Coordinates of C-alpha atoms in Angstrom, one line a residue:
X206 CA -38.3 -125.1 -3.6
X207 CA -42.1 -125.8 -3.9
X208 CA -42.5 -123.1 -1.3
X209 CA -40.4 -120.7 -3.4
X210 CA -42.2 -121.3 -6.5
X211 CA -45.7 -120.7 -4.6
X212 CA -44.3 -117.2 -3.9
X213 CA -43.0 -116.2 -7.2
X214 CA -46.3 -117.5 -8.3
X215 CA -48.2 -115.2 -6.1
X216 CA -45.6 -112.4 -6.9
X217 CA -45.9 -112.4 -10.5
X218 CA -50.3 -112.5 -10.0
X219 CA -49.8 -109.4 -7.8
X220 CA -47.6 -107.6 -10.5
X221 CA -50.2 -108.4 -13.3
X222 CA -53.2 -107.7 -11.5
X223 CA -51.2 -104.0 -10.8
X224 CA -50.6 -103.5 -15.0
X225 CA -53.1 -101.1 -16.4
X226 CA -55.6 -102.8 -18.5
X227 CA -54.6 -101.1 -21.9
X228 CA -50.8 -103.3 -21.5
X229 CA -52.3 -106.5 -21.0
X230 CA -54.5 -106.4 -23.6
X231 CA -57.1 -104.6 -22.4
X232 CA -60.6 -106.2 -22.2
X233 CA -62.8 -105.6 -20.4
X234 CA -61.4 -102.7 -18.6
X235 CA -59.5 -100.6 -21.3
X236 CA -58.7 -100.9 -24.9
X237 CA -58.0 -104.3 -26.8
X238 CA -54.1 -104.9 -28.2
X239 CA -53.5 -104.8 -31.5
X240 CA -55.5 -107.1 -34.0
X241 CA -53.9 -109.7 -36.4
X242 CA -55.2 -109.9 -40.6
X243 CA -56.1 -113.5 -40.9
X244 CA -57.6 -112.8 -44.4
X245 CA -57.7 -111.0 -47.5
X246 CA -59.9 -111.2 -51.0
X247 CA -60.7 -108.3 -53.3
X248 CA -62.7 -107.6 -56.2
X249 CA -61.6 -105.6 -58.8
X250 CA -62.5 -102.1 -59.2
X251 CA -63.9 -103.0 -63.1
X252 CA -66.4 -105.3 -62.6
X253 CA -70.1 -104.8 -63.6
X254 CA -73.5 -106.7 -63.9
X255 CA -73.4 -108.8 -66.9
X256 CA -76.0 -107.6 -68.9
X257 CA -77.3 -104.8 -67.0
X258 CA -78.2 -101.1 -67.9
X259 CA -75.7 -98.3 -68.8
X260 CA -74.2 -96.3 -65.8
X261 CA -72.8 -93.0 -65.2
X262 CA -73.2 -91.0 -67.9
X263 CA -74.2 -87.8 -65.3
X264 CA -70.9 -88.0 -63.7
X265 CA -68.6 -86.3 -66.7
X266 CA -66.4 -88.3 -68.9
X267 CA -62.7 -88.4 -66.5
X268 CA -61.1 -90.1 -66.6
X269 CA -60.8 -90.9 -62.6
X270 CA -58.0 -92.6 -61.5
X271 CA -57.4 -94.2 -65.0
X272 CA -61.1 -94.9 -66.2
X273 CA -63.3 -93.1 -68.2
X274 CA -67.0 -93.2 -68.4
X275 CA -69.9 -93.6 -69.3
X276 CA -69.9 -97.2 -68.6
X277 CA -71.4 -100.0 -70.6
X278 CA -72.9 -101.9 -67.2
X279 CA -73.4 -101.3 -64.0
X280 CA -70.7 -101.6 -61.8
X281 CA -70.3 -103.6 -59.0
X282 CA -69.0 -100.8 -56.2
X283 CA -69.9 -99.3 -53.0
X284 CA -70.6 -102.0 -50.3
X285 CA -72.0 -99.9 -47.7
X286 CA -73.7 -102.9 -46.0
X287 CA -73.2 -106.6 -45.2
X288 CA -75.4 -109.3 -44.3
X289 CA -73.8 -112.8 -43.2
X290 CA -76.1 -115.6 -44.7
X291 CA -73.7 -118.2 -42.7
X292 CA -72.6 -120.5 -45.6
X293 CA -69.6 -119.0 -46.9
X294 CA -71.2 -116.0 -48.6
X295 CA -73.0 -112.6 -47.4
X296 CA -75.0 -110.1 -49.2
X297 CA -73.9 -106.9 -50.0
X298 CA -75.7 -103.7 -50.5
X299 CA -74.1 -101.4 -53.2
X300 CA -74.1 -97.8 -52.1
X301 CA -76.3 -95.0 -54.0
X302 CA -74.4 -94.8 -57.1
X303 CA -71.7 -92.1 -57.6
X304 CA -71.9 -89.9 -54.2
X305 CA -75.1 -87.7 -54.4
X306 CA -78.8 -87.4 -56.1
X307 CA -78.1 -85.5 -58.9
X308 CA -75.6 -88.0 -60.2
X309 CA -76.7 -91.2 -59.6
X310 CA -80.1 -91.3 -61.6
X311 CA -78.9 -94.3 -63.7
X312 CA -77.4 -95.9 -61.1
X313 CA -79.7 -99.2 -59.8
X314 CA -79.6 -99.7 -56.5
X315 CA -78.6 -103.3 -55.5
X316 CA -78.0 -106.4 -52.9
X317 CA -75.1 -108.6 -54.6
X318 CA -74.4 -111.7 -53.2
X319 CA -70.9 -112.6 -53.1
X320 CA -68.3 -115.4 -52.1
X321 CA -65.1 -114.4 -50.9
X322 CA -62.3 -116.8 -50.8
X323 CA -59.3 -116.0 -48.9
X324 CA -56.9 -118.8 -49.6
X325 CA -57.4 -117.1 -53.5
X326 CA -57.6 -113.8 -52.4
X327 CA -60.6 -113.3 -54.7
X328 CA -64.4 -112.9 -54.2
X329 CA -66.7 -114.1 -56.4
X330 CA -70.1 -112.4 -57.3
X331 CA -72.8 -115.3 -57.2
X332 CA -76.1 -112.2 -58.6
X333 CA -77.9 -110.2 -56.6
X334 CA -81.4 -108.5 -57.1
X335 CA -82.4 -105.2 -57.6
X336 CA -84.6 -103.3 -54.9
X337 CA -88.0 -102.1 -56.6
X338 CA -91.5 -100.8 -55.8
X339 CA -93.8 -102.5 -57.5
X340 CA -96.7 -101.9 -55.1
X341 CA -96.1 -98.5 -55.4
X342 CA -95.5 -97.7 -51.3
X343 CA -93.2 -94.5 -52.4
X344 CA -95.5 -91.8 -51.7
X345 CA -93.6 -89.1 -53.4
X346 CA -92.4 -89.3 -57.6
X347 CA -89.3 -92.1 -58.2
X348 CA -87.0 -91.3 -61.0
X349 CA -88.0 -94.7 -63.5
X350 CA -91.7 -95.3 -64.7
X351 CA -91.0 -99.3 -64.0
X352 CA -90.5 -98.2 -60.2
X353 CA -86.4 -99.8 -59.8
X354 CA -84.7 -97.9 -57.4
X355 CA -81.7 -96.0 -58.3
X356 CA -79.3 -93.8 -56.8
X357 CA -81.4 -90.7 -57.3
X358 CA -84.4 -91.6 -55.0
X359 CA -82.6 -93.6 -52.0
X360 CA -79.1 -93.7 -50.6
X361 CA -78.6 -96.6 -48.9
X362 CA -76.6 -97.4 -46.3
X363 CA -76.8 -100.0 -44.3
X364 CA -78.9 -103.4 -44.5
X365 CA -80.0 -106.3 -42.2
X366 CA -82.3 -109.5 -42.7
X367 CA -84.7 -110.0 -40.1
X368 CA -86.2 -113.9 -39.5
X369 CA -88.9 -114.0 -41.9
X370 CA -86.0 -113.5 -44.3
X371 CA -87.2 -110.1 -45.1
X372 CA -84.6 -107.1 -45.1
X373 CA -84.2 -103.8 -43.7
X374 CA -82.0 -101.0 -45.5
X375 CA -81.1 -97.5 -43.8
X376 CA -81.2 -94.6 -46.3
X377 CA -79.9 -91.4 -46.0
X378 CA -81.8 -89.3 -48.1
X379 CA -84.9 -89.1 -45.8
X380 CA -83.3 -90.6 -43.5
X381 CA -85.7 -93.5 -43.9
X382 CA -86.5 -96.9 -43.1
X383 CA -86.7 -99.2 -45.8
X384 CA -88.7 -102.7 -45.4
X385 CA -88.1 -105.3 -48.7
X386 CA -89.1 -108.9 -49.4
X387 CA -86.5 -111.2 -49.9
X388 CA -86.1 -110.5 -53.5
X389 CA -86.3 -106.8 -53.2
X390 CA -89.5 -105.3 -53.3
X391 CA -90.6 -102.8 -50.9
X392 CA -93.2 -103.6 -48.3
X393 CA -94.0 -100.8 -46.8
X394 CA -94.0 -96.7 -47.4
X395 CA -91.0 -95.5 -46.5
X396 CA -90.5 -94.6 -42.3
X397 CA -88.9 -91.4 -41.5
X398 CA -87.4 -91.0 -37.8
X399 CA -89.7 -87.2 -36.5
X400 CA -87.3 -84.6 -35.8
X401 CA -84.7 -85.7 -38.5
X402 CA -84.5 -84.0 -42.3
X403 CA -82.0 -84.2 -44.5
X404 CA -81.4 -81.3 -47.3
X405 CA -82.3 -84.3 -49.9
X406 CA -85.7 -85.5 -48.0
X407 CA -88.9 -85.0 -50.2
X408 CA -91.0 -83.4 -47.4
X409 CA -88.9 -80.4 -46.3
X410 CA -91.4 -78.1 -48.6
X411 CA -89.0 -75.4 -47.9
X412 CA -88.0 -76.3 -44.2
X413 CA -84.7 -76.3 -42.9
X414 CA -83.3 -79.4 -43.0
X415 CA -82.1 -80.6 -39.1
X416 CA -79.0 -82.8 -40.4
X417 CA -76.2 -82.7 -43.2
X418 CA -76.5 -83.9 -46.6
X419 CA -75.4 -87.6 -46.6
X420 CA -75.9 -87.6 -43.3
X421 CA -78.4 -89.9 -42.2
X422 CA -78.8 -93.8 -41.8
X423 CA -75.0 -94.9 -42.0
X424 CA -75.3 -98.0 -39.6
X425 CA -78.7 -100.3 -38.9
X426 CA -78.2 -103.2 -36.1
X427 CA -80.1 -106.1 -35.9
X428 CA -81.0 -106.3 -32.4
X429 CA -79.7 -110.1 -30.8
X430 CA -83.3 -111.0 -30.1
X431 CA -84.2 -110.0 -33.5
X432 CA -87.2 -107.9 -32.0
X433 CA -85.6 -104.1 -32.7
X434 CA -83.3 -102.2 -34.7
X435 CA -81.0 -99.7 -34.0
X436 CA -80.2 -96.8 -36.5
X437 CA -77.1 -94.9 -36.4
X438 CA -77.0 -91.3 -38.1
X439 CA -73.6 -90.5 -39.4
X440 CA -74.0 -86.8 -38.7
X441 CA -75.4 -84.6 -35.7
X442 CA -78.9 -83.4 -35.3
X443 CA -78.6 -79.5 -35.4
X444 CA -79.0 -78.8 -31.7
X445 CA -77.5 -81.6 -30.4
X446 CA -73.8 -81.4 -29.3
X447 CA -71.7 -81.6 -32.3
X448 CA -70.2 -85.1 -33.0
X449 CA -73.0 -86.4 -30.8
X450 CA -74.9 -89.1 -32.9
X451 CA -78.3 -90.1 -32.0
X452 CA -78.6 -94.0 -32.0
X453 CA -82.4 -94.8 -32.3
X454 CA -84.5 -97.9 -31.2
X455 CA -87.1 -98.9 -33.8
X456 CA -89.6 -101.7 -32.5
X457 CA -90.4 -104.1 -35.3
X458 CA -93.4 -105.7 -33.7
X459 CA -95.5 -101.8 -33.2
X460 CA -93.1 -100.8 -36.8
X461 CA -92.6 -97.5 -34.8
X462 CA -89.9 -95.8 -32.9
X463 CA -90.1 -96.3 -29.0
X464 CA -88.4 -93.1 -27.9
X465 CA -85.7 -94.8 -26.4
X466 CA -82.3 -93.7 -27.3
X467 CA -78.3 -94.0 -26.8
X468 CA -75.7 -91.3 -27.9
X469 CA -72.4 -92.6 -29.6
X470 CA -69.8 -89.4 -29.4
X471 CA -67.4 -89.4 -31.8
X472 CA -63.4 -88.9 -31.2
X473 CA -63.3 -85.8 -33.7
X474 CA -66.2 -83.9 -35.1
X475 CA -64.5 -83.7 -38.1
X476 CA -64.9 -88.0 -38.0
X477 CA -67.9 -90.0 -39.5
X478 CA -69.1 -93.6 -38.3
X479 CA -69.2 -96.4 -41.4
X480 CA -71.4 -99.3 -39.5
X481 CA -72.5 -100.9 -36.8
X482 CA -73.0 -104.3 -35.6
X483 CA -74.5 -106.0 -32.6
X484 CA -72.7 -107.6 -29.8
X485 CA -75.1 -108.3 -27.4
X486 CA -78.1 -106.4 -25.8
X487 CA -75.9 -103.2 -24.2
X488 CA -73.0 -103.8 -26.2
X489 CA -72.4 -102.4 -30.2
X490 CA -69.2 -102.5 -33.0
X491 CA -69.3 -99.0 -34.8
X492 CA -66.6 -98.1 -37.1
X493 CA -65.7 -94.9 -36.9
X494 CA -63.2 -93.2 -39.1
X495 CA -61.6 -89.9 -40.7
X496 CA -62.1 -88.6 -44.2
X497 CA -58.9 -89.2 -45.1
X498 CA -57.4 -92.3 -47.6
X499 CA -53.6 -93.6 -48.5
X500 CA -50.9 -92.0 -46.5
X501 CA -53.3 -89.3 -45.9
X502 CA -55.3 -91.3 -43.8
X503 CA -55.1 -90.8 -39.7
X504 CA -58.2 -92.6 -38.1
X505 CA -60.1 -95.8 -39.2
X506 CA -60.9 -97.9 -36.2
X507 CA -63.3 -100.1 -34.8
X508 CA -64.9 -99.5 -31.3
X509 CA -67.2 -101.6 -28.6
X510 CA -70.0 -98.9 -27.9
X511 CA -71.9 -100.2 -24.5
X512 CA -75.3 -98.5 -24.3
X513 CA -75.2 -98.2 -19.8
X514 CA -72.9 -95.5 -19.8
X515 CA -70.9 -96.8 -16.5
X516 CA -69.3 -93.6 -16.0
X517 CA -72.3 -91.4 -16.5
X518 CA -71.4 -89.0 -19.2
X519 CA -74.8 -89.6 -21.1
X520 CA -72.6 -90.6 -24.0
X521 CA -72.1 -95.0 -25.1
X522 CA -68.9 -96.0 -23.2
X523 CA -66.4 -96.7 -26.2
X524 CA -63.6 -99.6 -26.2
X525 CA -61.2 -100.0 -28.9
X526 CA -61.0 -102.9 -30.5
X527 CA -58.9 -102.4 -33.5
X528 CA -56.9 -99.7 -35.7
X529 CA -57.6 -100.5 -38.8
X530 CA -54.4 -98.5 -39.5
X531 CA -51.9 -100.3 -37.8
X532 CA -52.5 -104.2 -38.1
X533 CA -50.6 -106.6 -37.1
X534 CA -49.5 -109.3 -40.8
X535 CA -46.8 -111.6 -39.3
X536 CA -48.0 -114.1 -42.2
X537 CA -47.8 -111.6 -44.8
X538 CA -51.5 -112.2 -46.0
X539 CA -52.5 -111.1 -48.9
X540 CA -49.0 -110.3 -50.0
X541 CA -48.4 -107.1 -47.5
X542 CA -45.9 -106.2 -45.4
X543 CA -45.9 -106.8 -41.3
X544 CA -48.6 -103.9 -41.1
X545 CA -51.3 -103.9 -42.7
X546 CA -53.5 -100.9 -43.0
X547 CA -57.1 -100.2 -44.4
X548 CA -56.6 -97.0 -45.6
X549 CA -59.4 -96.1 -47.2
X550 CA -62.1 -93.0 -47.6
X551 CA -64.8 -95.0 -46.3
X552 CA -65.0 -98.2 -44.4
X553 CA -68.5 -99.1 -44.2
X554 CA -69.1 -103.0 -43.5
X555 CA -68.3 -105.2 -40.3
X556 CA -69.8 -108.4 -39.3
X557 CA -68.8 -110.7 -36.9
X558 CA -67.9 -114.3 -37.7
X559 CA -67.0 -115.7 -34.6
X560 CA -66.2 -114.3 -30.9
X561 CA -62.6 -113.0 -31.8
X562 CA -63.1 -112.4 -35.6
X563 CA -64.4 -109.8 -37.5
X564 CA -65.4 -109.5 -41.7
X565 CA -64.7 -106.0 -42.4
X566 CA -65.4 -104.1 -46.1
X567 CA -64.6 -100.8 -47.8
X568 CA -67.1 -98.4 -49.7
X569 CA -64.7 -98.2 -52.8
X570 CA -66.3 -94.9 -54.0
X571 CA -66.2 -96.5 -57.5
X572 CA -64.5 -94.8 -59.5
X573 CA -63.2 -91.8 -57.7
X574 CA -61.5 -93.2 -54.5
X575 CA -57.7 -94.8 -54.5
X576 CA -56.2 -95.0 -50.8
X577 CA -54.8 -98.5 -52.3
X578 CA -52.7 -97.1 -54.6
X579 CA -52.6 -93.6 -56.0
X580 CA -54.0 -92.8 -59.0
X581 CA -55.6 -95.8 -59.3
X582 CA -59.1 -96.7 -58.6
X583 CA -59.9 -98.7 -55.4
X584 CA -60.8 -102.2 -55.3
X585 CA -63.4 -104.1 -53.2
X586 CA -61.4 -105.5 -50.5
X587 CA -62.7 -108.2 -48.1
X588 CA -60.6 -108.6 -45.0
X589 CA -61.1 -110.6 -41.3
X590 CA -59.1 -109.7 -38.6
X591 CA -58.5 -111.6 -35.1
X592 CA -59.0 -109.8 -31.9
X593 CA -56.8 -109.9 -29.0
X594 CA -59.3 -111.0 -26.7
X595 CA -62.7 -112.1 -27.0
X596 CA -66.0 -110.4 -27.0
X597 CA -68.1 -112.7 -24.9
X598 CA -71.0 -111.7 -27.4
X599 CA -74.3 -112.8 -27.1
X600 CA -74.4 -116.2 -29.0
X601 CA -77.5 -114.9 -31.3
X602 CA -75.0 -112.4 -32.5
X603 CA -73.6 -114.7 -34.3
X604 CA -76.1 -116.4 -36.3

């Protein structure tokens, strides 16, 4: 009997070594399974900066999706970038007001710090500071005379904190670089990457712009020795292949580019990315998804992008990791159904919070956006979701 059992044994190891990768889960040769919602918080759509300034008035009165403006505060929307400070909370950088320059003017920009709690299901907003340039390193004219950035002169993206506790935001606009204290005053003059103009950057003087409005610094990684960054462009460079994205090294020590350079392809053209995220030193999470929101929505996933291009295609080797469209809810979290889907316009935050377990956030578009519900304007949503298998990230990715 012990003999027989040795042979089944060896049988069944045979027969599972033979399954293709993608059936047993995946990692590391094919795509991951199918990744379980451990956690849900929102924040309503309505909430604003006690306090703060009067917003939107350049937007038209609505409503949209229910709510009309101007609006008394400034609201607390758009989290296009997520820092994890490690004790329960995480800084959030709002995105550049209501969607374009022109727009936005009396929108401040802002880093909120915020506290989700998933056993409530709500987060709470602990303040935040606005980003200003008091040391006047803006070469070219801001829209306020007290030098508080708003919507109208950056559109920020993406954000990391380096070790001296400083931060660094990715705009758009430019695209640019920006460098910030801890409380949000700019360091340096803004850092433009050569090659790259948006339609919005203050330096064309006529030139053709080489990439699409709103189509510049999406995603900014934190290197895992803390010595580079990365920035991701959400669009193509014109001349480049189209939905090839050019993924930049940045060398903080020199505070200039290096020259080095990966290329993250995109599934469609018609697709954006919405962040990115170290893993380790080859290895990158981008979230990549379609323009699409409620049932209209087709593609919001998450994928590993590994920077040695094994199969030699010049392009990042891409694994999936997750649909953000088709997650498994066997708990019900959050008060949803067996699948859960994140089906909104833009996805734009993911941080990692432990080998298998990912933080992931939308852009709510405040207040024009409602894949949640239709007709009605899109909360803040907060989710973490479990992997099937685990990363084997770098430790320092996770600090």
């Amino acid at each position: 009997m012990r003999r027989s059992s040795i042979l089944l044994g060896a049988a069944v190891l045979t027969v599972a070594l033979a399954v293709p990768a993608t059936a047993r889960g995946g990692h590391p040769d094919g795509d991951f399974g199918r990744a379980t919602l451990t956690g849900f918080a929102s924040l309503p759509a309505e909430t604003y900066v006690p306090h703060s300034e009067p917003s939107g008035a350049l937007i038209g009165e609505g409503p949209f999706n229910g709510i009309a403006a101007p609006f008394r505060d400034q609201p607390v929307q758009g989290f296009s970038g997520i820092v994890n400070r490690h004790d329960g909370t995480f800084d959030v950088l709002s995105d550049n007001g209501y969607g374009n320059k022109a727009n936005s003017a009396d929108y401040l920009l802002r880093v909120h710090r915020v506290k989700p709690d998933t056993r409530s299901g709500k987060v709470e907003v602990l303040g935040g500071f606005n980003p200003s340039d008091p040391y006047r390193k803006v070469p070219f004219p801001l829209t306020r005379s007290d030098r508080v950035l708003t919507g109208a002169d950056f559109d920020v993206e993406s954000i990391v904190r380096v070790a001296d506790g400083t931060y660094w935001a990715g705009d758009e606009f430019g695209p640019f670089l920006l460098h910030f204290s801890a409380t949000g005053r700019l360091l340096e003059a803004p850092i433009a990457l050569d090659g790259v103009q948006a339609p919005e950057n203050p330096y064309l003087n006529g030139a053709q712009p080489t990439i699409g409005s709103s189509k510049g610094f999406e995603g900014l990684v934190r290197s895992v020795d803390g010595r580079r960054l990365y920035p991701l462009l959400e669009g193509s460079v014109a001349g480049d292949t189209p939905g090839d994205l050019r993924f930049s090294e940045f060398d903080l020590k020199s505070r200039a580019y290096t020259g080095k350079r990966f290329v993250y392809r995109l599934e469609s053209t018609a697709n954006a990315i919405g962040d990115a995220v170290a893993v380790d030193r080859h290895r990158f999470l981008v979230i990549e998804r379609d323009g699409g929101q409620g049932d209209d929505a087709r593609f919001k996933r998450i994928y590993l992008a590994d920077s040695r291009d094994r199969d030699r295609d010049g392009v990042m080797d891409k694994t999936l990791v997750a649909d953000l469209l088709d997650i498994a809810n066997p708990k019900g979290v959050g008060g949803f159904g067996e699948t859960f889907r994140f089906p909104f316009t833009t996805i734009e935050d993911v941080v990692l919070l432990d080998d298998r377990t990912l933080a992931v956030l939308n852009d709510n578009n405040f207040p024009f956006s409602s894949g949640r519900t239709p007709g009605k304007a899109d909360d803040n949503e907060f989710i973490t979701v479990r992997l099937t298998d685990r990363l084997h990230a770098d430790p320092r990715a996770l600090r």
